[in-house]
Protein backbone atom coordinates (compact mmCIF):
# COMPACT_ATOMS: atom_id res chain seq x y z
CA UNK A 1 0.00 0.00 0.00
CA UNK A 2 1.32 3.44 -0.86
CA UNK A 3 2.33 5.52 2.13
CA UNK A 4 0.76 8.92 2.59
CA UNK A 5 2.74 12.22 2.35
CA UNK A 6 4.82 12.84 5.44
CA UNK A 7 4.34 9.40 7.01
CA UNK A 8 7.24 7.23 8.06
CA UNK A 9 7.28 3.49 8.22
CA UNK A 10 6.66 1.98 11.65
CA UNK A 11 5.21 5.28 13.12
CA UNK A 12 1.45 5.56 13.29
CA UNK A 13 0.78 6.19 17.03
CA UNK A 14 0.14 9.49 18.85
CA UNK A 15 2.66 12.39 18.86
CA UNK A 16 5.13 12.52 21.70
CA UNK A 17 4.44 15.07 24.44
CA UNK A 18 6.30 18.34 25.26
CA UNK A 19 7.62 20.62 22.57
CA UNK A 20 8.81 17.85 20.36
CA UNK A 21 7.07 17.66 16.95
CA UNK A 22 5.07 14.61 16.00
CA UNK A 23 6.16 11.61 14.03
CA UNK A 24 5.02 13.16 10.80
CA UNK A 25 8.13 15.39 10.71
CA UNK A 26 11.33 14.42 8.95
CA UNK A 27 14.57 13.72 10.78
CA UNK A 28 16.05 16.96 9.48
CA UNK A 29 13.14 18.96 10.84
CA UNK A 30 13.45 17.25 14.22
CA UNK A 31 17.16 18.16 14.45
CA UNK A 32 16.41 21.77 13.51
CA UNK A 33 13.78 21.91 16.24
CA UNK A 34 16.26 20.60 18.81
CA UNK A 35 18.78 23.26 17.82
CA UNK A 36 16.18 25.99 18.21
CA UNK A 37 15.31 24.74 21.68
CA UNK A 38 19.01 24.84 22.66
CA UNK A 39 19.33 28.38 21.33
CA UNK A 40 16.42 29.43 23.52
CA UNK A 41 18.15 27.97 26.57
CA UNK A 42 21.41 29.70 25.64
CA UNK A 43 19.51 32.95 25.27
CA UNK A 44 18.14 32.61 28.77
CA UNK A 45 21.63 32.01 30.18
CA UNK A 46 23.12 34.88 28.14
CA UNK A 47 20.40 37.24 29.30
CA UNK A 48 21.10 36.37 32.89
CA UNK A 49 24.83 36.84 32.40
CA UNK A 50 24.29 40.23 30.74
CA UNK A 51 22.05 41.34 33.58
CA UNK A 52 24.65 40.27 36.14
CA UNK A 53 27.40 42.05 34.22
CA UNK A 54 25.28 45.20 34.08
CA UNK A 55 24.74 45.02 37.82
CA UNK A 56 28.48 44.63 38.46
CA UNK A 57 29.24 47.50 36.10
CA UNK A 58 26.73 49.72 37.86
CA UNK A 59 28.28 48.86 41.21
CA UNK A 60 31.81 49.63 39.97
CA UNK A 61 30.65 52.90 38.44
CA UNK A 62 28.97 53.82 41.71
CA UNK A 63 32.14 53.16 43.70
CA UNK A 64 34.18 55.22 41.20
CA UNK A 65 31.72 58.11 41.40
CA UNK A 66 31.78 57.96 45.20
CA UNK A 67 35.58 58.07 45.27
CA UNK A 68 35.70 61.00 42.85
CA UNK A 69 33.10 62.90 44.85
CA UNK A 70 34.96 62.21 48.09
CA UNK A 71 38.29 63.36 46.61
CA UNK A 72 36.70 66.52 45.21
CA UNK A 73 35.13 67.28 48.57
CA UNK A 74 38.43 66.73 50.40
CA UNK A 75 40.25 68.94 47.89
CA UNK A 76 37.64 71.68 48.31
CA UNK A 77 37.92 71.47 52.11
CA UNK A 78 41.71 71.65 51.86
CA UNK A 79 41.49 74.75 49.63
CA UNK A 80 39.05 76.41 52.02
CA UNK A 81 41.35 75.67 54.96
CA UNK A 82 44.36 77.06 53.08
CA UNK A 83 42.41 80.19 52.16
CA UNK A 84 41.42 80.67 55.81
CA UNK A 85 45.08 80.34 56.79
CA UNK A 86 46.15 82.94 54.22
CA UNK A 87 43.35 85.30 55.23
CA UNK A 88 44.35 85.01 58.87
CA UNK A 89 47.97 85.70 57.91
CA UNK A 90 46.93 88.78 55.93
CA UNK A 91 44.79 90.04 58.80
CA UNK A 92 47.65 89.67 61.27
CA UNK A 93 50.02 91.43 58.88
CA UNK A 94 47.62 94.35 58.51
CA UNK A 95 47.26 94.69 62.27
CA UNK A 96 51.02 94.54 62.67
CA UNK A 97 51.50 97.16 59.97
CA UNK A 98 49.06 99.50 61.71
CA UNK A 99 50.96 99.10 64.98
CA UNK A 100 54.26 99.78 63.19
CA UNK A 101 52.86 102.94 61.63
CA UNK A 102 51.63 104.16 65.01
CA UNK A 103 55.06 103.43 66.45
CA UNK A 104 56.76 105.36 63.62
CA UNK A 105 54.55 108.38 64.21
CA UNK A 106 55.65 108.39 67.82
CA UNK A 107 59.34 108.34 66.81
CA UNK A 108 60.03 111.13 64.26
CA UNK A 109 63.42 111.27 62.65
CA UNK A 110 63.92 107.50 62.54
CA UNK A 111 65.85 105.83 59.73
CA UNK A 112 64.39 106.40 56.28
CA UNK A 113 65.20 103.85 53.57
CA UNK A 114 64.87 106.50 50.88
CA UNK A 115 68.11 108.20 52.07
CA UNK A 116 70.37 105.20 51.46
CA UNK A 117 73.23 105.57 49.01
CA UNK A 118 74.04 102.86 46.51
CA UNK A 119 76.22 100.97 48.99
CA UNK A 120 75.01 102.30 52.32
CA UNK A 121 77.63 105.05 52.53
CA UNK A 122 80.09 103.00 54.58
CA UNK A 123 81.52 99.56 54.92
CA UNK A 124 79.96 97.47 57.67
CA UNK A 125 81.88 95.24 60.00
CA UNK A 126 82.56 91.73 58.87
CA UNK A 127 80.22 90.25 61.42
CA UNK A 128 77.38 92.54 60.41
CA UNK A 129 77.37 95.02 63.27
CA UNK A 130 74.39 97.32 63.48
CA UNK A 131 74.41 100.90 62.14
CA UNK A 132 71.25 102.03 63.85
CA UNK A 133 69.01 99.59 61.99
CA UNK A 134 65.46 99.95 60.78
CA UNK A 135 63.64 99.26 64.04
CA UNK A 136 61.08 97.17 62.14
CA UNK A 137 59.84 94.06 63.93
CA UNK A 138 58.12 91.34 61.87
CA UNK A 139 54.84 89.80 63.03
CA UNK A 140 54.89 86.61 65.05
CA UNK A 141 54.70 83.61 62.69
CA UNK A 142 51.23 82.08 62.75
CA UNK A 143 50.88 79.22 65.22
CA UNK A 144 54.51 79.53 66.38
CA UNK A 145 56.37 81.34 69.15
CA UNK A 146 57.91 84.77 68.45
CA UNK A 147 61.25 84.85 66.67
CA UNK A 148 64.34 84.89 68.88
CA UNK A 149 66.99 85.14 66.11
CA UNK A 150 69.07 82.70 68.11
CA UNK A 151 70.84 80.03 66.01
CA UNK A 152 70.53 77.67 68.98
CA UNK A 153 66.73 78.08 69.04
CA UNK A 154 66.22 75.38 66.43
CA UNK A 155 62.94 75.56 64.54
CA UNK A 156 61.88 72.89 62.11
CA UNK A 157 60.08 73.38 58.83
CA UNK A 158 56.40 72.44 58.78
CA UNK A 159 56.22 69.25 56.66
CA UNK A 160 52.66 70.10 55.58
CA UNK A 161 54.06 73.11 53.68
CA UNK A 162 56.37 71.20 51.38
CA UNK A 163 55.93 70.52 47.68
CA UNK A 164 54.44 67.12 48.50
CA UNK A 165 50.73 67.16 47.62
CA UNK A 166 51.01 70.88 46.94
CA UNK A 167 48.65 72.40 44.36
CA UNK A 168 51.28 75.04 43.52
CA UNK A 169 52.33 74.64 39.87
CA UNK A 170 55.85 73.30 39.41
CA UNK A 171 56.65 76.01 36.86
CA UNK A 172 55.56 79.59 36.23
CA UNK A 173 56.01 81.64 33.05
CA UNK A 174 59.19 83.71 33.10
CA UNK A 175 58.54 87.45 33.23
CA UNK A 176 61.08 90.10 32.33
CA UNK A 177 60.39 93.68 33.35
CA UNK A 178 59.85 95.99 30.36
CA UNK A 179 59.25 99.70 29.77
CA UNK A 180 60.41 100.71 33.21
CA UNK A 181 57.89 98.50 35.01
CA UNK A 182 59.17 98.29 38.60
CA UNK A 183 56.43 96.09 40.11
CA UNK A 184 57.86 92.64 40.89
CA UNK A 185 55.51 89.81 39.95
CA UNK A 186 55.13 86.06 40.35
CA UNK A 187 57.43 84.80 37.61
CA UNK A 188 59.77 87.83 37.49
CA UNK A 189 63.44 87.17 36.79
CA UNK A 190 65.68 89.18 39.11
CA UNK A 191 69.22 89.45 40.45
CA UNK A 192 69.92 90.55 44.03
CA UNK A 193 72.79 92.92 44.71
CA UNK A 194 74.19 93.23 48.23
CA UNK A 195 73.83 96.86 49.17
CA UNK A 196 77.03 97.18 51.22
CA UNK A 197 79.54 95.32 49.09
CA UNK A 198 77.91 95.47 45.65
CA UNK A 199 78.32 91.75 44.98
CA UNK A 200 75.50 89.74 43.40
CA UNK A 201 73.83 86.74 45.03
CA UNK A 202 75.26 83.78 43.14
CA UNK A 203 75.36 80.01 43.02
CA UNK A 204 76.75 77.43 40.62
CA UNK A 205 77.38 73.69 40.46
CA UNK A 206 81.12 74.03 41.13
CA UNK A 207 80.79 75.26 44.74
CA UNK A 208 79.47 73.22 47.68
CA UNK A 209 79.17 73.96 51.38
CA UNK A 210 81.95 73.06 53.82
CA UNK A 211 79.58 72.48 56.75
CA UNK A 212 78.66 68.87 56.04
CA UNK A 213 75.25 69.54 54.49
CA UNK A 214 76.83 68.95 51.06
CA UNK A 215 74.45 71.35 49.40
CA UNK A 216 75.20 73.86 46.69
CA UNK A 217 76.82 76.99 48.12
CA UNK A 218 75.22 80.43 47.77
CA UNK A 219 77.65 83.35 47.94
CA UNK A 220 78.33 86.89 46.82
CA UNK A 221 80.24 86.89 43.54
CA UNK A 222 81.30 89.80 41.38
CA UNK A 223 79.93 93.29 40.79
CA UNK A 224 78.35 92.70 37.39
CA UNK A 225 75.65 90.01 37.01
CA UNK A 226 76.28 86.87 34.99
CA UNK A 227 73.99 83.99 34.05
CA UNK A 228 74.38 82.39 37.50
CA UNK A 229 73.07 85.47 39.33
CA UNK A 230 69.43 85.29 38.20
CA UNK A 231 66.51 83.91 40.18
CA UNK A 232 62.80 83.52 39.45
CA UNK A 233 60.23 84.77 41.96
CA UNK A 234 57.78 81.96 42.80
CA UNK A 235 54.97 81.53 45.33
CA UNK A 236 55.39 79.60 48.56
CA UNK A 237 54.38 75.96 48.57
CA UNK A 238 50.59 75.50 48.68
CA UNK A 239 49.94 79.03 47.40
CA UNK A 240 48.42 79.28 43.93
CA UNK A 241 48.52 82.89 42.70
CA UNK A 242 47.81 83.74 39.09
CA UNK A 243 51.00 83.98 36.98
CA UNK A 244 52.05 87.60 36.73
CA UNK A 245 50.37 88.59 40.00
CA UNK A 246 52.02 91.58 41.66
CA UNK A 247 53.91 90.61 44.82
CA UNK A 248 53.22 92.62 47.97
CA UNK A 249 55.62 93.14 50.84
CA UNK A 250 54.93 90.66 53.62
CA UNK A 251 54.33 87.85 51.12
CA UNK A 252 56.11 84.51 51.44
CA UNK A 253 57.95 83.68 48.24
CA UNK A 254 60.55 81.27 46.92
CA UNK A 255 63.52 82.12 44.68
CA UNK A 256 64.47 79.47 42.13
CA UNK A 257 67.91 79.71 40.56
CA UNK A 258 67.54 79.98 36.79
CA UNK A 259 70.61 77.96 35.83
CA UNK A 260 70.49 75.06 38.30
CA UNK A 261 66.80 74.97 39.29
CA UNK A 262 67.59 74.93 43.02
CA UNK A 263 65.79 77.12 45.57
CA UNK A 264 67.33 79.71 47.89
CA UNK A 265 67.39 77.79 51.18
CA UNK A 266 68.52 78.01 54.79
CA UNK A 267 68.32 75.72 57.81
CA UNK A 268 69.54 75.16 61.34
CA UNK A 269 72.28 72.74 62.47
CA UNK A 270 74.72 73.73 59.71
CA UNK A 271 76.83 76.87 60.07
CA UNK A 272 78.86 78.84 57.61
CA UNK A 273 82.44 77.99 58.62
CA UNK A 274 83.90 81.52 58.72
CA UNK A 275 81.15 83.40 60.58
CA UNK A 276 79.39 80.64 62.52
CA UNK A 277 76.05 81.93 61.23
CA UNK A 278 73.31 79.78 59.68
CA UNK A 279 74.34 78.80 56.18
CA UNK A 280 72.44 79.66 53.01
CA UNK A 281 72.37 77.12 50.21
CA UNK A 282 70.71 76.31 46.90
CA UNK A 283 68.67 73.16 47.35
CA UNK A 284 65.87 71.04 45.89
CA UNK A 285 64.20 71.32 42.51
CA UNK A 286 60.75 71.72 40.94
CA UNK A 287 59.45 68.59 42.66
CA UNK A 288 61.38 68.90 45.92
CA UNK A 289 60.85 72.02 48.01
CA UNK A 290 60.11 72.59 51.69
CA UNK A 291 59.31 75.45 54.05
CA UNK A 292 63.01 76.24 54.47
CA UNK A 293 62.76 77.67 50.93
CA UNK A 294 60.20 80.26 52.08
CA UNK A 295 61.30 83.89 52.44
CA UNK A 296 59.23 86.94 53.39
CA UNK A 297 59.97 89.98 51.28
CA UNK A 298 60.08 93.27 53.25
CA UNK A 299 61.01 96.84 52.45
CA UNK A 300 63.95 98.01 54.49
CA UNK A 301 62.94 100.37 57.25
CA UNK A 302 59.23 99.79 57.65
CA UNK A 303 58.38 96.38 56.17
CA UNK A 304 55.66 98.06 54.06
CA UNK A 305 53.43 94.99 54.37
CA UNK A 306 50.62 95.06 51.82
CA UNK A 307 52.35 97.50 49.47
CA UNK A 308 53.75 96.55 46.05
CA UNK A 309 57.28 95.17 45.90
CA UNK A 310 59.07 97.84 43.91
CA UNK A 311 62.34 97.05 42.13
CA UNK A 312 63.75 100.42 43.20
CA UNK A 313 63.34 99.76 46.93
CA UNK A 314 66.01 98.44 49.27
CA UNK A 315 64.68 95.15 50.60
CA UNK A 316 65.22 92.53 53.27
CA UNK A 317 64.54 88.82 52.75
CA UNK A 318 63.43 87.15 55.97
CA UNK A 319 63.67 83.38 56.30
CA UNK A 320 60.17 82.42 57.40
CA UNK A 321 61.10 79.44 59.59
CA UNK A 322 63.92 81.08 61.56
CA UNK A 323 62.96 84.75 61.24
CA UNK A 324 66.57 85.61 60.42
CA UNK A 325 67.46 87.50 57.26
CA UNK A 326 69.59 87.06 54.17
CA UNK A 327 72.94 88.58 55.14
CA UNK A 328 76.37 89.11 53.65
CA UNK A 329 79.60 90.77 54.78
CA UNK A 330 83.21 91.22 53.74
CA UNK A 331 84.26 87.72 54.71
CA UNK A 332 85.76 85.85 51.79
CA UNK A 333 85.65 82.05 51.69
CA UNK A 334 88.00 82.21 48.71
CA UNK A 335 88.70 84.66 45.92
CA UNK A 336 85.42 86.20 44.69
CA UNK A 337 83.44 83.94 47.03
CA UNK A 338 81.92 86.23 49.66
CA UNK A 339 80.11 84.64 52.60
CA UNK A 340 76.29 84.78 52.54
CA UNK A 341 74.41 83.67 55.66
CA UNK A 342 71.07 83.81 57.42
CA UNK A 343 71.53 86.02 60.45
CA UNK A 344 69.86 88.44 62.85
CA UNK A 345 66.54 90.29 62.87
CA UNK A 346 67.22 92.29 59.70
CA UNK A 347 68.08 95.73 61.09
CA UNK A 348 71.68 95.96 59.86
CA UNK A 349 73.24 97.51 56.81
CA UNK A 350 74.55 94.11 55.79
CA UNK A 351 70.97 92.81 55.52
CA UNK A 352 70.06 95.19 52.69
CA UNK A 353 69.65 94.07 49.08
CA UNK A 354 68.71 95.77 45.82
CA UNK A 355 66.89 94.25 42.87
CA UNK A 356 68.21 94.25 39.33
CA UNK A 357 65.72 92.99 36.76
CA UNK A 358 66.69 91.01 33.70
Coordinates of C-alpha atoms in Angstrom, one line a residue:
X1 CA 0.0 0.0 0.0
X2 CA 1.3 3.4 -0.9
X3 CA 2.3 5.5 2.1
X4 CA 0.8 8.9 2.6
X5 CA 2.7 12.2 2.3
X6 CA 4.8 12.8 5.4
X7 CA 4.3 9.4 7.0
X8 CA 7.2 7.2 8.1
X9 CA 7.3 3.5 8.2
X10 CA 6.7 2.0 11.6
X11 CA 5.2 5.3 13.1
X12 CA 1.5 5.6 13.3
X13 CA 0.8 6.2 17.0
X14 CA 0.1 9.5 18.8
X15 CA 2.7 12.4 18.9
X16 CA 5.1 12.5 21.7
X17 CA 4.4 15.1 24.4
X18 CA 6.3 18.3 25.3
X19 CA 7.6 20.6 22.6
X20 CA 8.8 17.8 20.4
X21 CA 7.1 17.7 17.0
X22 CA 5.1 14.6 16.0
X23 CA 6.2 11.6 14.0
X24 CA 5.0 13.2 10.8
X25 CA 8.1 15.4 10.7
X26 CA 11.3 14.4 9.0
X27 CA 14.6 13.7 10.8
X28 CA 16.1 17.0 9.5
X29 CA 13.1 19.0 10.8
X30 CA 13.5 17.2 14.2
X31 CA 17.2 18.2 14.5
X32 CA 16.4 21.8 13.5
X33 CA 13.8 21.9 16.2
X34 CA 16.3 20.6 18.8
X35 CA 18.8 23.3 17.8
X36 CA 16.2 26.0 18.2
X37 CA 15.3 24.7 21.7
X38 CA 19.0 24.8 22.7
X39 CA 19.3 28.4 21.3
X40 CA 16.4 29.4 23.5
X41 CA 18.2 28.0 26.6
X42 CA 21.4 29.7 25.6
X43 CA 19.5 32.9 25.3
X44 CA 18.1 32.6 28.8
X45 CA 21.6 32.0 30.2
X46 CA 23.1 34.9 28.1
X47 CA 20.4 37.2 29.3
X48 CA 21.1 36.4 32.9
X49 CA 24.8 36.8 32.4
X50 CA 24.3 40.2 30.7
X51 CA 22.1 41.3 33.6
X52 CA 24.6 40.3 36.1
X53 CA 27.4 42.0 34.2
X54 CA 25.3 45.2 34.1
X55 CA 24.7 45.0 37.8
X56 CA 28.5 44.6 38.5
X57 CA 29.2 47.5 36.1
X58 CA 26.7 49.7 37.9
X59 CA 28.3 48.9 41.2
X60 CA 31.8 49.6 40.0
X61 CA 30.7 52.9 38.4
X62 CA 29.0 53.8 41.7
X63 CA 32.1 53.2 43.7
X64 CA 34.2 55.2 41.2
X65 CA 31.7 58.1 41.4
X66 CA 31.8 58.0 45.2
X67 CA 35.6 58.1 45.3
X68 CA 35.7 61.0 42.8
X69 CA 33.1 62.9 44.8
X70 CA 35.0 62.2 48.1
X71 CA 38.3 63.4 46.6
X72 CA 36.7 66.5 45.2
X73 CA 35.1 67.3 48.6
X74 CA 38.4 66.7 50.4
X75 CA 40.2 68.9 47.9
X76 CA 37.6 71.7 48.3
X77 CA 37.9 71.5 52.1
X78 CA 41.7 71.7 51.9
X79 CA 41.5 74.8 49.6
X80 CA 39.1 76.4 52.0
X81 CA 41.3 75.7 55.0
X82 CA 44.4 77.1 53.1
X83 CA 42.4 80.2 52.2
X84 CA 41.4 80.7 55.8
X85 CA 45.1 80.3 56.8
X86 CA 46.2 82.9 54.2
X87 CA 43.3 85.3 55.2
X88 CA 44.4 85.0 58.9
X89 CA 48.0 85.7 57.9
X90 CA 46.9 88.8 55.9
X91 CA 44.8 90.0 58.8
X92 CA 47.7 89.7 61.3
X93 CA 50.0 91.4 58.9
X94 CA 47.6 94.4 58.5
X95 CA 47.3 94.7 62.3
X96 CA 51.0 94.5 62.7
X97 CA 51.5 97.2 60.0
X98 CA 49.1 99.5 61.7
X99 CA 51.0 99.1 65.0
X100 CA 54.3 99.8 63.2
X101 CA 52.9 102.9 61.6
X102 CA 51.6 104.2 65.0
X103 CA 55.1 103.4 66.4
X104 CA 56.8 105.4 63.6
X105 CA 54.6 108.4 64.2
X106 CA 55.7 108.4 67.8
X107 CA 59.3 108.3 66.8
X108 CA 60.0 111.1 64.3
X109 CA 63.4 111.3 62.6
X110 CA 63.9 107.5 62.5
X111 CA 65.9 105.8 59.7
X112 CA 64.4 106.4 56.3
X113 CA 65.2 103.9 53.6
X114 CA 64.9 106.5 50.9
X115 CA 68.1 108.2 52.1
X116 CA 70.4 105.2 51.5
X117 CA 73.2 105.6 49.0
X118 CA 74.0 102.9 46.5
X119 CA 76.2 101.0 49.0
X120 CA 75.0 102.3 52.3
X121 CA 77.6 105.1 52.5
X122 CA 80.1 103.0 54.6
X123 CA 81.5 99.6 54.9
X124 CA 80.0 97.5 57.7
X125 CA 81.9 95.2 60.0
X126 CA 82.6 91.7 58.9
X127 CA 80.2 90.3 61.4
X128 CA 77.4 92.5 60.4
X129 CA 77.4 95.0 63.3
X130 CA 74.4 97.3 63.5
X131 CA 74.4 100.9 62.1
X132 CA 71.2 102.0 63.9
X133 CA 69.0 99.6 62.0
X134 CA 65.5 99.9 60.8
X135 CA 63.6 99.3 64.0
X136 CA 61.1 97.2 62.1
X137 CA 59.8 94.1 63.9
X138 CA 58.1 91.3 61.9
X139 CA 54.8 89.8 63.0
X140 CA 54.9 86.6 65.1
X141 CA 54.7 83.6 62.7
X142 CA 51.2 82.1 62.8
X143 CA 50.9 79.2 65.2
X144 CA 54.5 79.5 66.4
X145 CA 56.4 81.3 69.1
X146 CA 57.9 84.8 68.4
X147 CA 61.2 84.8 66.7
X148 CA 64.3 84.9 68.9
X149 CA 67.0 85.1 66.1
X150 CA 69.1 82.7 68.1
X151 CA 70.8 80.0 66.0
X152 CA 70.5 77.7 69.0
X153 CA 66.7 78.1 69.0
X154 CA 66.2 75.4 66.4
X155 CA 62.9 75.6 64.5
X156 CA 61.9 72.9 62.1
X157 CA 60.1 73.4 58.8
X158 CA 56.4 72.4 58.8
X159 CA 56.2 69.2 56.7
X160 CA 52.7 70.1 55.6
X161 CA 54.1 73.1 53.7
X162 CA 56.4 71.2 51.4
X163 CA 55.9 70.5 47.7
X164 CA 54.4 67.1 48.5
X165 CA 50.7 67.2 47.6
X166 CA 51.0 70.9 46.9
X167 CA 48.6 72.4 44.4
X168 CA 51.3 75.0 43.5
X169 CA 52.3 74.6 39.9
X170 CA 55.8 73.3 39.4
X171 CA 56.6 76.0 36.9
X172 CA 55.6 79.6 36.2
X173 CA 56.0 81.6 33.0
X174 CA 59.2 83.7 33.1
X175 CA 58.5 87.4 33.2
X176 CA 61.1 90.1 32.3
X177 CA 60.4 93.7 33.3
X178 CA 59.9 96.0 30.4
X179 CA 59.2 99.7 29.8
X180 CA 60.4 100.7 33.2
X181 CA 57.9 98.5 35.0
X182 CA 59.2 98.3 38.6
X183 CA 56.4 96.1 40.1
X184 CA 57.9 92.6 40.9
X185 CA 55.5 89.8 40.0
X186 CA 55.1 86.1 40.4
X187 CA 57.4 84.8 37.6
X188 CA 59.8 87.8 37.5
X189 CA 63.4 87.2 36.8
X190 CA 65.7 89.2 39.1
X191 CA 69.2 89.5 40.5
X192 CA 69.9 90.5 44.0
X193 CA 72.8 92.9 44.7
X194 CA 74.2 93.2 48.2
X195 CA 73.8 96.9 49.2
X196 CA 77.0 97.2 51.2
X197 CA 79.5 95.3 49.1
X198 CA 77.9 95.5 45.6
X199 CA 78.3 91.8 45.0
X200 CA 75.5 89.7 43.4
X201 CA 73.8 86.7 45.0
X202 CA 75.3 83.8 43.1
X203 CA 75.4 80.0 43.0
X204 CA 76.8 77.4 40.6
X205 CA 77.4 73.7 40.5
X206 CA 81.1 74.0 41.1
X207 CA 80.8 75.3 44.7
X208 CA 79.5 73.2 47.7
X209 CA 79.2 74.0 51.4
X210 CA 81.9 73.1 53.8
X211 CA 79.6 72.5 56.7
X212 CA 78.7 68.9 56.0
X213 CA 75.3 69.5 54.5
X214 CA 76.8 68.9 51.1
X215 CA 74.4 71.3 49.4
X216 CA 75.2 73.9 46.7
X217 CA 76.8 77.0 48.1
X218 CA 75.2 80.4 47.8
X219 CA 77.7 83.3 47.9
X220 CA 78.3 86.9 46.8
X221 CA 80.2 86.9 43.5
X222 CA 81.3 89.8 41.4
X223 CA 79.9 93.3 40.8
X224 CA 78.4 92.7 37.4
X225 CA 75.6 90.0 37.0
X226 CA 76.3 86.9 35.0
X227 CA 74.0 84.0 34.1
X228 CA 74.4 82.4 37.5
X229 CA 73.1 85.5 39.3
X230 CA 69.4 85.3 38.2
X231 CA 66.5 83.9 40.2
X232 CA 62.8 83.5 39.5
X233 CA 60.2 84.8 42.0
X234 CA 57.8 82.0 42.8
X235 CA 55.0 81.5 45.3
X236 CA 55.4 79.6 48.6
X237 CA 54.4 76.0 48.6
X238 CA 50.6 75.5 48.7
X239 CA 49.9 79.0 47.4
X240 CA 48.4 79.3 43.9
X241 CA 48.5 82.9 42.7
X242 CA 47.8 83.7 39.1
X243 CA 51.0 84.0 37.0
X244 CA 52.0 87.6 36.7
X245 CA 50.4 88.6 40.0
X246 CA 52.0 91.6 41.7
X247 CA 53.9 90.6 44.8
X248 CA 53.2 92.6 48.0
X249 CA 55.6 93.1 50.8
X250 CA 54.9 90.7 53.6
X251 CA 54.3 87.8 51.1
X252 CA 56.1 84.5 51.4
X253 CA 58.0 83.7 48.2
X254 CA 60.6 81.3 46.9
X255 CA 63.5 82.1 44.7
X256 CA 64.5 79.5 42.1
X257 CA 67.9 79.7 40.6
X258 CA 67.5 80.0 36.8
X259 CA 70.6 78.0 35.8
X260 CA 70.5 75.1 38.3
X261 CA 66.8 75.0 39.3
X262 CA 67.6 74.9 43.0
X263 CA 65.8 77.1 45.6
X264 CA 67.3 79.7 47.9
X265 CA 67.4 77.8 51.2
X266 CA 68.5 78.0 54.8
X267 CA 68.3 75.7 57.8
X268 CA 69.5 75.2 61.3
X269 CA 72.3 72.7 62.5
X270 CA 74.7 73.7 59.7
X271 CA 76.8 76.9 60.1
X272 CA 78.9 78.8 57.6
X273 CA 82.4 78.0 58.6
X274 CA 83.9 81.5 58.7
X275 CA 81.2 83.4 60.6
X276 CA 79.4 80.6 62.5
X277 CA 76.0 81.9 61.2
X278 CA 73.3 79.8 59.7
X279 CA 74.3 78.8 56.2
X280 CA 72.4 79.7 53.0
X281 CA 72.4 77.1 50.2
X282 CA 70.7 76.3 46.9
X283 CA 68.7 73.2 47.3
X284 CA 65.9 71.0 45.9
X285 CA 64.2 71.3 42.5
X286 CA 60.8 71.7 40.9
X287 CA 59.4 68.6 42.7
X288 CA 61.4 68.9 45.9
X289 CA 60.8 72.0 48.0
X290 CA 60.1 72.6 51.7
X291 CA 59.3 75.5 54.1
X292 CA 63.0 76.2 54.5
X293 CA 62.8 77.7 50.9
X294 CA 60.2 80.3 52.1
X295 CA 61.3 83.9 52.4
X296 CA 59.2 86.9 53.4
X297 CA 60.0 90.0 51.3
X298 CA 60.1 93.3 53.2
X299 CA 61.0 96.8 52.5
X300 CA 63.9 98.0 54.5
X301 CA 62.9 100.4 57.2
X302 CA 59.2 99.8 57.6
X303 CA 58.4 96.4 56.2
X304 CA 55.7 98.1 54.1
X305 CA 53.4 95.0 54.4
X306 CA 50.6 95.1 51.8
X307 CA 52.3 97.5 49.5
X308 CA 53.8 96.5 46.1
X309 CA 57.3 95.2 45.9
X310 CA 59.1 97.8 43.9
X311 CA 62.3 97.1 42.1
X312 CA 63.8 100.4 43.2
X313 CA 63.3 99.8 46.9
X314 CA 66.0 98.4 49.3
X315 CA 64.7 95.2 50.6
X316 CA 65.2 92.5 53.3
X317 CA 64.5 88.8 52.8
X318 CA 63.4 87.2 56.0
X319 CA 63.7 83.4 56.3
X320 CA 60.2 82.4 57.4
X321 CA 61.1 79.4 59.6
X322 CA 63.9 81.1 61.6
X323 CA 63.0 84.7 61.2
X324 CA 66.6 85.6 60.4
X325 CA 67.5 87.5 57.3
X326 CA 69.6 87.1 54.2
X327 CA 72.9 88.6 55.1
X328 CA 76.4 89.1 53.7
X329 CA 79.6 90.8 54.8
X330 CA 83.2 91.2 53.7
X331 CA 84.3 87.7 54.7
X332 CA 85.8 85.8 51.8
X333 CA 85.6 82.1 51.7
X334 CA 88.0 82.2 48.7
X335 CA 88.7 84.7 45.9
X336 CA 85.4 86.2 44.7
X337 CA 83.4 83.9 47.0
X338 CA 81.9 86.2 49.7
X339 CA 80.1 84.6 52.6
X340 CA 76.3 84.8 52.5
X341 CA 74.4 83.7 55.7
X342 CA 71.1 83.8 57.4
X343 CA 71.5 86.0 60.5
X344 CA 69.9 88.4 62.8
X345 CA 66.5 90.3 62.9
X346 CA 67.2 92.3 59.7
X347 CA 68.1 95.7 61.1
X348 CA 71.7 96.0 59.9
X349 CA 73.2 97.5 56.8
X350 CA 74.6 94.1 55.8
X351 CA 71.0 92.8 55.5
X352 CA 70.1 95.2 52.7
X353 CA 69.7 94.1 49.1
X354 CA 68.7 95.8 45.8
X355 CA 66.9 94.2 42.9
X356 CA 68.2 94.3 39.3
X357 CA 65.7 93.0 36.8
X358 CA 66.7 91.0 33.7

